[in-house]
Amino acid sequence: MSERKDIIAGGKDDRPEDHEDDGPQIGVVEKTRTRTRRPSMYRVLLLNDDYTPMEFVVDILEQIFHKSRDEAVAVMLNVHQNGVGVCGVYSFDVAETKVAQVAAIARQHEHPLQCTMEKA
Ligand code: TYC
């Protein structure tokens, strides 16, 4: 009868009631540490050109990058004067989406405005 029970239960010692007379049990406790990493961040950059109207760039900075009017003008002028400037720093997916949105709106309006991203 005990042989039969062991086979069905998957072997001796599988169930608490099988341990009654066995003395101390030895086991190994394993802990797995899952490392959490902060996501890499990306700078979204606007590039200067000679043709895109200043007002159009300011509108983009307000609508897509949620800048105040004053901030948008400051960023636009910085790009105008230095050739390149930072619109914001975002996770990869958000940065990628903003770059695509700028490209789409600029294309619709036939402006050569360029927007890129780089690892921060
Ligand atoms: N240089 C443009 C002009 O004089 C204005 C401009 C600013 C264009 C920023 C692009 O990312 C840019 N009309």
GROMACS .gro file of C-alpha atoms and ligand atoms in nm:
model
  133
    1MET     CA    1   0.000   0.000   0.000
    2SER     CA    2   0.278   0.251   0.086
    3GLU     CA    3   0.462   0.169  -0.237
    4ARG     CA    4   0.147   0.242  -0.435
    5LYS     CA    5   0.092   0.576  -0.254
    6ASP     CA    6   0.450   0.691  -0.321
    7ILE     CA    7   0.416   0.634  -0.693
    8ILE     CA    8   0.088   0.826  -0.718
    9ALA     CA    9   0.222   1.114  -0.506
   10GLY     CA   10   0.535   1.137  -0.716
   11GLY     CA   11   0.769   0.983  -0.463
   12LYS     CA   12   0.841   0.978  -0.090
   13ASP     CA   13   0.878   1.316   0.081
   14ASP     CA   14   0.658   1.501  -0.161
   15ARG     CA   15   0.388   1.573   0.093
   16PRO     CA   16   0.414   1.714   0.450
   17GLU     CA   17   0.257   1.398   0.595
   18ASP     CA   18   0.542   1.193   0.449
   19HIS     CA   19   0.795   1.386   0.666
   20GLU     CA   20   0.663   1.274   1.003
   21ASP     CA   21   0.949   1.040   1.092
   22ASP     CA   22   1.225   1.170   0.865
   23GLY     CA   23   1.400   1.418   1.095
   24PRO     CA   24   1.518   1.762   0.972
   25GLN     CA   25   1.471   1.841   0.609
   26ILE     CA   26   1.737   2.027   0.408
   27GLY     CA   27   1.650   2.267   0.133
   28VAL     CA   28   1.811   2.544  -0.068
   29VAL     CA   29   1.652   2.887  -0.070
   30GLU     CA   30   1.722   3.070  -0.392
   31LYS     CA   31   1.667   3.442  -0.436
   32THR     CA   32   1.669   3.591  -0.781
   33ARG     CA   33   1.743   3.961  -0.793
   34THR     CA   34   1.580   4.135  -1.085
   35ARG     CA   35   1.775   4.447  -1.178
   36THR     CA   36   1.564   4.748  -1.266
   37ARG     CA   37   1.727   4.993  -1.503
   38ARG     CA   38   1.624   5.349  -1.563
   39PRO     CA   39   1.538   5.394  -1.931
   40SER     CA   40   1.791   5.578  -2.148
   41MET     CA   41   1.687   5.932  -2.228
   42TYR     CA   42   1.710   6.107  -2.563
   43ARG     CA   43   1.753   6.474  -2.655
   44VAL     CA   44   1.527   6.592  -2.933
   45LEU     CA   45   1.710   6.850  -3.143
   46LEU     CA   46   1.584   7.108  -3.386
   47LEU     CA   47   1.818   7.214  -3.668
   48ASN     CA   48   1.834   7.559  -3.820
   49ASP     CA   49   1.766   7.626  -4.187
   50ASP     CA   50   1.726   7.942  -4.392
   51TYR     CA   51   1.365   7.890  -4.505
   52THR     CA   52   1.135   7.772  -4.225
   53PRO     CA   53   0.951   8.075  -4.083
   54MET     CA   54   1.035   8.163  -3.722
   55GLU     CA   55   0.666   8.169  -3.634
   56PHE     CA   56   0.621   7.813  -3.764
   57VAL     CA   57   0.907   7.690  -3.541
   58VAL     CA   58   0.760   7.868  -3.240
   59ASP     CA   59   0.421   7.703  -3.307
   60ILE     CA   60   0.588   7.360  -3.323
   61LEU     CA   61   0.765   7.419  -2.994
   62GLU     CA   62   0.438   7.520  -2.829
   63GLN     CA   63   0.221   7.244  -2.975
   64ILE     CA   64   0.453   6.944  -2.980
   65PHE     CA   65   0.700   7.027  -2.704
   66HIS     CA   66   0.451   7.204  -2.473
   67LYS     CA   67   0.667   7.514  -2.432
   68SER     CA   68   0.523   7.844  -2.315
   69ARG     CA   69   0.528   8.118  -2.578
   70ASP     CA   70   0.836   8.278  -2.416
   71GLU     CA   71   1.022   7.946  -2.392
   72ALA     CA   72   0.934   7.860  -2.751
   73VAL     CA   73   1.069   8.193  -2.877
   74ALA     CA   74   1.387   8.147  -2.672
   75VAL     CA   75   1.448   7.793  -2.807
   76MET     CA   76   1.375   7.901  -3.165
   77LEU     CA   77   1.617   8.196  -3.140
   78ASN     CA   78   1.881   7.970  -2.985
   79VAL     CA   79   1.849   7.731  -3.281
   80HIS     CA   80   1.847   8.022  -3.526
   81GLN     CA   81   2.170   8.161  -3.380
   82ASN     CA   82   2.359   7.840  -3.298
   83GLY     CA   83   2.241   7.605  -3.572
   84VAL     CA   84   2.097   7.346  -3.334
   85GLY     CA   85   1.909   7.339  -3.005
   86VAL     CA   86   1.739   7.107  -2.759
   87CYS     CA   87   1.357   7.095  -2.757
   88GLY     CA   88   1.338   6.845  -2.471
   89VAL     CA   89   1.466   6.517  -2.325
   90TYR     CA   90   1.241   6.210  -2.340
   91SER     CA   91   1.233   5.832  -2.331
   92PHE     CA   92   1.309   5.667  -2.667
   93ASP     CA   93   0.946   5.615  -2.772
   94VAL     CA   94   0.834   5.967  -2.683
   95ALA     CA   95   1.139   6.124  -2.854
   96GLU     CA   96   1.081   5.912  -3.166
   97THR     CA   97   0.715   6.015  -3.180
   98LYS     CA   98   0.797   6.385  -3.148
   99VAL     CA   99   1.062   6.365  -3.423
  100ALA     CA  100   0.805   6.197  -3.649
  101GLN     CA  101   0.537   6.456  -3.565
  102VAL     CA  102   0.770   6.746  -3.649
  103ALA     CA  103   0.868   6.578  -3.977
  104ALA     CA  104   0.502   6.524  -4.070
  105ILE     CA  105   0.390   6.882  -3.995
  106ALA     CA  106   0.696   7.035  -4.165
  107ARG     CA  107   0.631   6.820  -4.475
  108GLN     CA  108   0.261   6.917  -4.482
  109HIS     CA  109   0.364   7.284  -4.487
  110GLU     CA  110   0.654   7.220  -4.726
  111HIS     CA  111   0.913   7.357  -4.485
  112PRO     CA  112   1.261   7.200  -4.471
  113LEU     CA  113   1.266   7.197  -4.089
  114GLN     CA  114   1.476   6.908  -3.954
  115CYS     CA  115   1.436   6.741  -3.617
  116THR     CA  116   1.657   6.461  -3.483
  117MET     CA  117   1.730   6.277  -3.159
  118GLU     CA  118   2.045   6.166  -2.979
  119LYS     CA  119   2.116   5.971  -2.663
  120ALA     CA  120   2.136   6.210  -2.365
  121TYC     N1  121   1.649   8.044  -3.956
  121TYC     C1  122   1.505   8.052  -3.980
  121TYC     C2  123   1.471   8.188  -4.036
  121TYC     O1  124   1.550   8.279  -4.030
  121TYC     C3  125   1.426   8.028  -3.852
  121TYC     C4  126   1.446   7.892  -3.794
  121TYC     C5  127   1.467   7.876  -3.659
  121TYC     C6  128   1.440   7.778  -3.875
  121TYC     C7  129   1.484   7.750  -3.604
  121TYC     C8  130   1.455   7.652  -3.822
  121TYC     O2  131   1.490   7.515  -3.630
  121TYC     C9  132   1.477   7.639  -3.686
  121TYC     N2  133   1.349   8.202  -4.088
   0.00000   0.00000   0.00000
